[in-house]
mmCIF file of C-alpha atoms and ligand atoms in Angstrom:
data_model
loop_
_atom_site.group_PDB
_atom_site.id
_atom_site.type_symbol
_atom_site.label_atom_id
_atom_site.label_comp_id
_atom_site.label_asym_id
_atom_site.label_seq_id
_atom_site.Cartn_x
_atom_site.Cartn_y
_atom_site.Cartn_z
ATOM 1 C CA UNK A 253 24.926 3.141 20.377
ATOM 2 C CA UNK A 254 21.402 0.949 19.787
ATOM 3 C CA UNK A 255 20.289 0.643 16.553
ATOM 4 C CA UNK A 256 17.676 3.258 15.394
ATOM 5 C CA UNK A 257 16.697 1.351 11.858
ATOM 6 C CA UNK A 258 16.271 -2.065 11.164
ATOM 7 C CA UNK A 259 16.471 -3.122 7.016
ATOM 8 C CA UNK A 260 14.469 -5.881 5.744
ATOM 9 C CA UNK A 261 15.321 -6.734 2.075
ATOM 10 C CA UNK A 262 12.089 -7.159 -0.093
ATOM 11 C CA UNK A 263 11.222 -10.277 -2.130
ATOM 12 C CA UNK A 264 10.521 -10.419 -5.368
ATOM 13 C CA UNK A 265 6.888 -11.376 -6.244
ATOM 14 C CA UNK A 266 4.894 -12.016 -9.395
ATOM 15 C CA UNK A 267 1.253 -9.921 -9.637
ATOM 16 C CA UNK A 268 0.623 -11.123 -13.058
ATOM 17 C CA UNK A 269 3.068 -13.214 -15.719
ATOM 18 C CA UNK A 270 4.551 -10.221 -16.530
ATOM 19 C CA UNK A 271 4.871 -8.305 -13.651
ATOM 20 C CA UNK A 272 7.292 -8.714 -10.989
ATOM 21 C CA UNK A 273 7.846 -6.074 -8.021
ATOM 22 C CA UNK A 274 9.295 -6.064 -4.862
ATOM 23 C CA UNK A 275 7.316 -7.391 -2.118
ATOM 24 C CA UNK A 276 7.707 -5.134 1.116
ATOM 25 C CA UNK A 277 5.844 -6.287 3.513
ATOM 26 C CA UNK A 278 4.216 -8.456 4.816
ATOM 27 C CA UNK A 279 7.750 -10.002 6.147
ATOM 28 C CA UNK A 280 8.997 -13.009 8.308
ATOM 29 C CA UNK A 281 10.344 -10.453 10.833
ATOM 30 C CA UNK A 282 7.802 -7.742 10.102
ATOM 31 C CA UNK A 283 4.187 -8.447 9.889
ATOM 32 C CA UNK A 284 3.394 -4.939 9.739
ATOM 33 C CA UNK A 285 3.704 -0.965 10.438
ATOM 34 C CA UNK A 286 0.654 0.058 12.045
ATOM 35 C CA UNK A 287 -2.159 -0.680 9.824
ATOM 36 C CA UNK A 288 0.011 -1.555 6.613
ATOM 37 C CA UNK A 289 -0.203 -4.481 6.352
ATOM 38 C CA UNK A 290 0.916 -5.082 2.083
ATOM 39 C CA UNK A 291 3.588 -2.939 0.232
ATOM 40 C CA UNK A 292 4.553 -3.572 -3.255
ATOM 41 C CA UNK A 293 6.682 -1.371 -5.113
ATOM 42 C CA UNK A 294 6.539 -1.945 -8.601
ATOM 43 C CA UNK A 295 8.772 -0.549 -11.655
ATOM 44 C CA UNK A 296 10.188 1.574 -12.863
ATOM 45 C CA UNK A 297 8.798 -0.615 -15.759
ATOM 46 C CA UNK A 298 10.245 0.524 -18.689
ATOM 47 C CA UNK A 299 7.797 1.527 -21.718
ATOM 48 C CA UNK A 300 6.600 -1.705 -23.600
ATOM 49 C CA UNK A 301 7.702 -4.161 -21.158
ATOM 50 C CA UNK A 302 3.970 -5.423 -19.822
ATOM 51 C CA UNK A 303 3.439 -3.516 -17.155
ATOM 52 C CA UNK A 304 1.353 -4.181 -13.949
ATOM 53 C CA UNK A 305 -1.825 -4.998 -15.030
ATOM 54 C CA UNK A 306 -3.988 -7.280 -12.802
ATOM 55 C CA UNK A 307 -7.109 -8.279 -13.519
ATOM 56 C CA UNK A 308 -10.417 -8.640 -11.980
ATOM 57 C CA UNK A 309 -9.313 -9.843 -8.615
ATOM 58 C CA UNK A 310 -11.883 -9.802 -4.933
ATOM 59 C CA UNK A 311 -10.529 -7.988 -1.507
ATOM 60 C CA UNK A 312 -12.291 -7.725 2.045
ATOM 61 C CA UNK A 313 -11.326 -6.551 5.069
ATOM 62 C CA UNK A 314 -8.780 -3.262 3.908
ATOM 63 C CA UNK A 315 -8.358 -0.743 1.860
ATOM 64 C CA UNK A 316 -6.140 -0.487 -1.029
ATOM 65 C CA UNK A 317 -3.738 2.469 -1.639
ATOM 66 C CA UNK A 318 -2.360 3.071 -4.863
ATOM 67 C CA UNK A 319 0.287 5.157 -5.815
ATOM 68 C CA UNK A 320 2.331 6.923 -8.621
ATOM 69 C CA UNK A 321 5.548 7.944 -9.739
ATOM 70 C CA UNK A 322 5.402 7.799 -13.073
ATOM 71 C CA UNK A 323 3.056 6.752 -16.122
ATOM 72 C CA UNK A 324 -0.810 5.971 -15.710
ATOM 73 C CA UNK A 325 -3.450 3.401 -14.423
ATOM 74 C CA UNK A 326 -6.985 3.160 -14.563
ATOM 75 C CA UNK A 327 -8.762 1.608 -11.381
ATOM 76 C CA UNK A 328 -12.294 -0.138 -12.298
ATOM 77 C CA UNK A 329 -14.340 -1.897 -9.794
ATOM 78 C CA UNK A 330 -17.576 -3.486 -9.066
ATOM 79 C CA UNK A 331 -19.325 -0.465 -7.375
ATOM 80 C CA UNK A 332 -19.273 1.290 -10.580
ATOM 81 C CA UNK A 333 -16.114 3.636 -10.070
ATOM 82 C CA UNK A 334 -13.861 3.846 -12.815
ATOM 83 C CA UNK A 335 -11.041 5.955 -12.707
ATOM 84 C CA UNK A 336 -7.378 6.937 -14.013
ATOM 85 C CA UNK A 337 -4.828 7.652 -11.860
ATOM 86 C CA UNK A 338 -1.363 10.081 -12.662
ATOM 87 C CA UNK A 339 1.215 10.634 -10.329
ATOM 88 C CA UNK A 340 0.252 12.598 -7.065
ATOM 89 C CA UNK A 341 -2.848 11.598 -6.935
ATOM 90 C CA UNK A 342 -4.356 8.865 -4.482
ATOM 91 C CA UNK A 343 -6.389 6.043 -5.176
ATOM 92 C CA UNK A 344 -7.901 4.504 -1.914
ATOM 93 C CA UNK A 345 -10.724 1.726 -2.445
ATOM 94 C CA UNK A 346 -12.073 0.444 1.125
ATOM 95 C CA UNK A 347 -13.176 -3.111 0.042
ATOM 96 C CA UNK A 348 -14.745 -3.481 3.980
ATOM 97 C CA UNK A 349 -17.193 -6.825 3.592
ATOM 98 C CA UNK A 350 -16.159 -7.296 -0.152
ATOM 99 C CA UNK A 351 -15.473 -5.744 -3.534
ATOM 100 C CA UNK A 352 -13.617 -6.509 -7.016
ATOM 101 C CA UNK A 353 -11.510 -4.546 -8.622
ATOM 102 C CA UNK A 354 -8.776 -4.580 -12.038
ATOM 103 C CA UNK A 355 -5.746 -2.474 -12.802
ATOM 104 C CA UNK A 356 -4.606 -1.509 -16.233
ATOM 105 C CA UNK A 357 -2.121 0.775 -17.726
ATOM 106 C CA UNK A 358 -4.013 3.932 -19.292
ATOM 107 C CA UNK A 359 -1.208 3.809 -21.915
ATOM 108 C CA UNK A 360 0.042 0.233 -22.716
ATOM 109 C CA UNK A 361 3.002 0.939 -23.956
ATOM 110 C CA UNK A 362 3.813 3.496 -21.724
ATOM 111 C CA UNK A 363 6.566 2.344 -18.278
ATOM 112 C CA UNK A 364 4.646 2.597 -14.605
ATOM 113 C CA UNK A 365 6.526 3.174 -11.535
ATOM 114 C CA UNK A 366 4.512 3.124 -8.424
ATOM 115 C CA UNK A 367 3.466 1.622 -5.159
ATOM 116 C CA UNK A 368 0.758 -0.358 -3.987
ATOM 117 C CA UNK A 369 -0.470 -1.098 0.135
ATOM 118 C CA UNK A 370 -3.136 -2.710 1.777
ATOM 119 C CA UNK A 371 -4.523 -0.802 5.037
ATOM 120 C CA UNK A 372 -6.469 -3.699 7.147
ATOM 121 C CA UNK A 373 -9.161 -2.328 8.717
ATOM 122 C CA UNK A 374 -10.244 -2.548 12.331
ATOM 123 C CA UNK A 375 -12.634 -5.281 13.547
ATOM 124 C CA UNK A 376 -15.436 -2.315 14.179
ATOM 125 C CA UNK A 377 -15.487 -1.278 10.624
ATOM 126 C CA UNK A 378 -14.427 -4.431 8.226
ATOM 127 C CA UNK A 379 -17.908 -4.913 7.135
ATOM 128 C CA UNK A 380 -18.454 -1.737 6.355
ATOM 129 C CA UNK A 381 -20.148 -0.924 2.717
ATOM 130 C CA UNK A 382 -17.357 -0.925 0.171
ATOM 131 C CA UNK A 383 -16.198 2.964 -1.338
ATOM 132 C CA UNK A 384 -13.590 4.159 -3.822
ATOM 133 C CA UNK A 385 -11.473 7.997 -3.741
ATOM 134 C CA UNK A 386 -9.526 9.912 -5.840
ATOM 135 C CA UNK A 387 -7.428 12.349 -4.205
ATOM 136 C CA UNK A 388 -6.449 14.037 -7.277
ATOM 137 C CA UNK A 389 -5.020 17.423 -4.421
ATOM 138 C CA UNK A 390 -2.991 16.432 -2.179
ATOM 139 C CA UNK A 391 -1.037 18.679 0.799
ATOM 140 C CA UNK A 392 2.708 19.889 0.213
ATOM 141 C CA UNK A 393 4.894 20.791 2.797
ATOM 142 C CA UNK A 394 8.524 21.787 3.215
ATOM 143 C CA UNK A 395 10.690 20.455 6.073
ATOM 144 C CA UNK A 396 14.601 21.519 6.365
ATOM 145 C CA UNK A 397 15.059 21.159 2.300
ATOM 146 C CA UNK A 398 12.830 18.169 1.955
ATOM 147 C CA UNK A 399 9.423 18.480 0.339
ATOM 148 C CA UNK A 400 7.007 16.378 1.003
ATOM 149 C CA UNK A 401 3.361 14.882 -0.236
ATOM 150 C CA UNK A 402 1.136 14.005 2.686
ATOM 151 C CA UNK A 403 -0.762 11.575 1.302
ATOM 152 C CA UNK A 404 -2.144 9.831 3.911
ATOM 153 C CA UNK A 405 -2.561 11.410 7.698
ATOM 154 C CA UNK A 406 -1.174 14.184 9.046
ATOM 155 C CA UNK A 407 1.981 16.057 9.956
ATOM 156 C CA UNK A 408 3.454 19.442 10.333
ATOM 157 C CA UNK A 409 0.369 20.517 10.731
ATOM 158 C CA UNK A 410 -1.095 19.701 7.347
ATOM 159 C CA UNK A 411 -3.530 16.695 7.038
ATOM 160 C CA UNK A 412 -4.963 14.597 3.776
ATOM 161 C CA UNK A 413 -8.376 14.308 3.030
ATOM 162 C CA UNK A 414 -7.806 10.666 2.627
ATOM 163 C CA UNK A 415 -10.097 8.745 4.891
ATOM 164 C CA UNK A 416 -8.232 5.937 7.376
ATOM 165 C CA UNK A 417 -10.160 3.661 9.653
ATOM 166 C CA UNK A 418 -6.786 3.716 12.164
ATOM 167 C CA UNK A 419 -4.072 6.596 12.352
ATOM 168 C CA UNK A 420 -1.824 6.617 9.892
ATOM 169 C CA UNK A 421 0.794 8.581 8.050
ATOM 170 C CA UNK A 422 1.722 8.341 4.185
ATOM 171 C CA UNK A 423 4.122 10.382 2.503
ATOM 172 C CA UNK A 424 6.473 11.276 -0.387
ATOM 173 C CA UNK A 425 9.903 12.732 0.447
ATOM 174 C CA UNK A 426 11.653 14.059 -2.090
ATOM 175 C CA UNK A 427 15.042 15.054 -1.541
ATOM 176 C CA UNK A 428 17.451 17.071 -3.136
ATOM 177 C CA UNK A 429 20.887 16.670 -4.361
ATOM 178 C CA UNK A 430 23.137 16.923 -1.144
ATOM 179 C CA UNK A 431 20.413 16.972 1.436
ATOM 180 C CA UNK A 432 21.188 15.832 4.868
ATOM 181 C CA UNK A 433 18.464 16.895 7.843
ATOM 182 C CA UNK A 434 15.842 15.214 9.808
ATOM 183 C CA UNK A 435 12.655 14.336 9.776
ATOM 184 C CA UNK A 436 10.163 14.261 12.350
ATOM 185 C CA UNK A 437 8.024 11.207 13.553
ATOM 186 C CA UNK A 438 5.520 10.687 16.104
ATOM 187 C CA UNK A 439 6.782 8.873 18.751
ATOM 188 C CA UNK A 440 3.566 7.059 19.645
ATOM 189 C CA UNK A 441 3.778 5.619 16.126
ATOM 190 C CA UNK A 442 5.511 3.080 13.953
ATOM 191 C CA UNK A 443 7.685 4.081 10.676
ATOM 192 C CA UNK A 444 9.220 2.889 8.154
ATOM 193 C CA UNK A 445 10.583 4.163 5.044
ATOM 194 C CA UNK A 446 10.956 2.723 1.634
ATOM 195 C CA UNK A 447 13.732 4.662 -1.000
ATOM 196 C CA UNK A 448 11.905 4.534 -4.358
ATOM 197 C CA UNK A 449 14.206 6.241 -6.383
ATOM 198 C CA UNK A 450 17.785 7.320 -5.901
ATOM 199 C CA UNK A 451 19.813 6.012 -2.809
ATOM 200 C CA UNK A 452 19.840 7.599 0.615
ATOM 201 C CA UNK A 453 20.953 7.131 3.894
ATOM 202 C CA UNK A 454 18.591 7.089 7.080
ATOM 203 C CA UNK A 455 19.983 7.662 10.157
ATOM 204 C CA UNK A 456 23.615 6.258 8.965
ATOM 205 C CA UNK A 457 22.060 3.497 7.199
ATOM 206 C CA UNK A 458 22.460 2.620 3.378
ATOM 207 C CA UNK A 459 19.235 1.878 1.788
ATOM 208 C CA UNK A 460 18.275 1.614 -1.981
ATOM 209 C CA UNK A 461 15.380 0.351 -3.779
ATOM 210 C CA UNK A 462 14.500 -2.861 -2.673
ATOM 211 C CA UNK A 463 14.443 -2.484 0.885
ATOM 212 C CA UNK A 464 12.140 -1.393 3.712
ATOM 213 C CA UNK A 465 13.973 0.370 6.555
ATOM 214 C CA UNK A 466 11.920 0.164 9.751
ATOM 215 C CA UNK A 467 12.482 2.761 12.887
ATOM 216 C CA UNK A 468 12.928 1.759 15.858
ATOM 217 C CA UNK A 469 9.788 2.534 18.432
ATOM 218 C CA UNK A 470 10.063 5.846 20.478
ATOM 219 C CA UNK A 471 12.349 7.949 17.914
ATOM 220 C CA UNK A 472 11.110 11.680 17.295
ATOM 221 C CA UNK A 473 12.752 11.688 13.867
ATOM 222 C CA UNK A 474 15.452 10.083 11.235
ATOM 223 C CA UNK A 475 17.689 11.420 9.563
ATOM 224 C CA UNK A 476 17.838 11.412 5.841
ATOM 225 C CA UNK A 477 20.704 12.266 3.392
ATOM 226 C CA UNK A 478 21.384 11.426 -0.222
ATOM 227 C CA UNK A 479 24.099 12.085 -2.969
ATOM 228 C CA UNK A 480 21.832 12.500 -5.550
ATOM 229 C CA UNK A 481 17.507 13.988 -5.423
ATOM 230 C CA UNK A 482 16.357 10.658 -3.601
ATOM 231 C CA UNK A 483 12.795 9.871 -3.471
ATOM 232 C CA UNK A 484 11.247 8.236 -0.082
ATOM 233 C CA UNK A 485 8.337 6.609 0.834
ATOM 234 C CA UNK A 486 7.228 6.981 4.297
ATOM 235 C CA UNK A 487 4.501 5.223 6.406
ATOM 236 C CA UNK A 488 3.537 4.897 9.500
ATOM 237 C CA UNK A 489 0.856 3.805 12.123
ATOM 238 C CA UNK A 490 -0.542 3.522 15.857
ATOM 239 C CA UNK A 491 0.002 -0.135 16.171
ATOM 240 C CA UNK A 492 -2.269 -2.590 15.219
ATOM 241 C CA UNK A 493 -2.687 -4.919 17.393
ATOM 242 C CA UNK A 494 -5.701 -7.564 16.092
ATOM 243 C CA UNK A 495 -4.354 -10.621 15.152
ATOM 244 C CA UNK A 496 -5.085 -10.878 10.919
ATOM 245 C CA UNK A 497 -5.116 -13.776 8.497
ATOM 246 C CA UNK A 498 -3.724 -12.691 5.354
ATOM 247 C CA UNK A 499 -4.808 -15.229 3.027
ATOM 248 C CA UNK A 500 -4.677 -14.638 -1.352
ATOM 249 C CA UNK A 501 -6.519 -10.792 -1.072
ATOM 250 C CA UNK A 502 -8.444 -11.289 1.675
ATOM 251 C CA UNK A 503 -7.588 -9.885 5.365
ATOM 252 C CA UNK A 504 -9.848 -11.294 8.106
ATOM 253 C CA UNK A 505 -9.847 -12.864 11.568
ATOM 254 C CA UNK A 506 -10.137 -16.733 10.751
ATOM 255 C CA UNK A 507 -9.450 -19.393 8.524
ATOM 256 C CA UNK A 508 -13.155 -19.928 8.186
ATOM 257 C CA UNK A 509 -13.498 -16.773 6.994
ATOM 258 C CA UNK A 510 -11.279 -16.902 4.485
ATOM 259 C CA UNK A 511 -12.720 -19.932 3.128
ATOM 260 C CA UNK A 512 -16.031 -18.625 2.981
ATOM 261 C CA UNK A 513 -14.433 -15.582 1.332
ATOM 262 C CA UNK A 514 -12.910 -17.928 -1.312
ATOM 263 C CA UNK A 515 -16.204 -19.828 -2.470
ATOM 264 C CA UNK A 516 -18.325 -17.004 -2.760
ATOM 265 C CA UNK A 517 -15.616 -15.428 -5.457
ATOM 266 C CA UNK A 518 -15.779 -19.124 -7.057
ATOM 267 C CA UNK A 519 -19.331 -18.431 -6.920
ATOM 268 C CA UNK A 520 -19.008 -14.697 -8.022
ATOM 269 C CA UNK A 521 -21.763 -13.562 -5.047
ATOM 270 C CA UNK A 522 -20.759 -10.788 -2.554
ATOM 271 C CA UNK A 523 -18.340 -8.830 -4.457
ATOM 272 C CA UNK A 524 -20.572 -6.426 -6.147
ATOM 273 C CA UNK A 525 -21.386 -6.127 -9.973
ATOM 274 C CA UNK A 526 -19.458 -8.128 -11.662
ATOM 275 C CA UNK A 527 -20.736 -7.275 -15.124
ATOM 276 C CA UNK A 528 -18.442 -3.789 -15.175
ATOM 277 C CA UNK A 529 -15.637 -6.272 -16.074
ATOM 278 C CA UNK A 530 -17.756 -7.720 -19.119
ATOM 279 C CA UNK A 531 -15.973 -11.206 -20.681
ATOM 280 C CA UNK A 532 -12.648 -10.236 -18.919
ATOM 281 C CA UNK A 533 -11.674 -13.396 -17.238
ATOM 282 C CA UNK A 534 -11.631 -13.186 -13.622
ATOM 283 C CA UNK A 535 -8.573 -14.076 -11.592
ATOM 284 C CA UNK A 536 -9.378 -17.439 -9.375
ATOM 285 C CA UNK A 537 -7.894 -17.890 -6.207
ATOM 286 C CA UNK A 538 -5.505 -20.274 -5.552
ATOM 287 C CA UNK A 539 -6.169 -22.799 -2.812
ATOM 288 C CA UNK A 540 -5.859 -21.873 0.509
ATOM 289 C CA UNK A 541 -2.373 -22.117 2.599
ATOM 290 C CA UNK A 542 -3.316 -25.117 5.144
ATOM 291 C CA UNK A 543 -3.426 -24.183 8.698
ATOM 292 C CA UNK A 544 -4.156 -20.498 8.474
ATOM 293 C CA UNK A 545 -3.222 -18.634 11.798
ATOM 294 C CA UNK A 546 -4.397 -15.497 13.196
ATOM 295 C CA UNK A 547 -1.148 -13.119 13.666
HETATM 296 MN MN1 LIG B 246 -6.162 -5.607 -5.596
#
């Protein structure tokens, strides 16, 4: 029998001196699923252990999604949005042609367990004037004993409010004790899933925390079982197929643009109002990678 899943081990990856989480994609063997084209999961940081806050820090060219399991954050960026975020709720900022944004835990000594992606957006819209949403309501559906948060895109016939540039899928599985059953997919897309809490097994497959399990193309569903109430992270995506640079937090086309992305954060022009960060230090960016390729 072919393979229907394919695992790719995360690597750990530091977001601040304090904060380490596993880095999901982009991978060696796995650029990216659809439009997704970033996937941390961080925690479950325990309570008084730092945390994940990041500081003021420039994107262009996606959108972030951010994403809750436990504990609280509070999103504040340069177009004026400020704005805590609990579990089930989205937090989607489209940074199109440039915006800066920080991260901090509502509740410092509080743990955080969540996830965080990048979405790149499609040549026709990645200049597009940056926006920030809460989706504080999100759908909830029930599949063969699964329940699920759509988060992003649609399926069984229930859609988020969340706005993509490309089609996509997002969603929360949570599974209970003893559950085995599939789950359907759209064959026209690619999926993978992500176990976030718990340990399950997709389509025969082990996979725990730490790992992204991808599906191979074509497959109408998986299928999911667990010992224990597993939690699952699904995405999913038409493919993608413009060639990105992914360079520091910036997603464009060319090495020349990321450079000229670069100097005008040294310079602190194009990202917006700065000031809504007041003396908090901004994050520089590192140089760039040398010979930056389009993939
Ligand atoms: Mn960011």
């Amino acid at each position: 029998m072919s393979e229907t899943v394919f695992v790719h081990p995360a690597r750990e990856a530091h977001i601040g001196p304090d904060s380490a989480v596993r880095r999901l994609l982009p991978q060696r063997h796995l650029r990216r699923i659809g439009a997704w084209c970033f996937f941390d999961h961080f925690g479950p940081v325990p309570p008084g252990a730092g945390g994940v806050s990041v500081g003021p820090h420039p994107h262009v060219g996606l959108q972030t999604a951010t994403w809750l399991f436990e504990g609280d954050l509070v999103h504040l960026d340069s177009i004026g949005s400020r704005q805590r975020i609990r579990p089930g709720q989205l937090n989607l900022m489209t940074a199109g042609r440039g915006i800066a944004h920080s991260e901090d835990l509502a509740h410092a000594p509080r743990g955080v367990h969540g996830v965080q992606f990048w979405i790149a957006l499609p040549d026709r819209a990645r200049f597009v004037e940056p926006t920030f949403a809460h989706h504080p309501d999100l759908p909830l559906v029930q599949y063969a004993g699964i329940e699920a948060l759509i988060v992003i895109g649609s399926t069984l016939d229930v859609t988020s409010p969340a706005h993509t540039y490309t089609p996509l899928l997002m969603a929360e599985l949570r599974l209970p004790a003893g559950h085995d059953g599939p789950w359907p997919l759209r064959p026209d897309f690619e999926h993978a899933l992500a176990v976030v809490e718990g340990a399950a097994s997709i389509d025969g497959t082990p996979a725990a925390p730490g790992a992204l399990i991808e599906v191979a193309r074509g497959r109408p569903e998986v299928r999911l079982s667990c010992g224990s109430a597993t939690k699952i992270v699904l995405i999913g995506g038409a493919p993608f197929d413009e060639a990105l640079v992914l360079a520091w937090n910036w997603v464009v086309r060319t090495a020349q643009e990321a450079e000229r992305a670069r100097s005008m954060w040294a310079r602190g022009e194009g990202y917006g109002d700065l000031s809504v960060f007041g003396d908090r230090q901004r994050i520089s960016s590192p140089p760039l990678a040398p010979g930056l390729v389009a993939r």
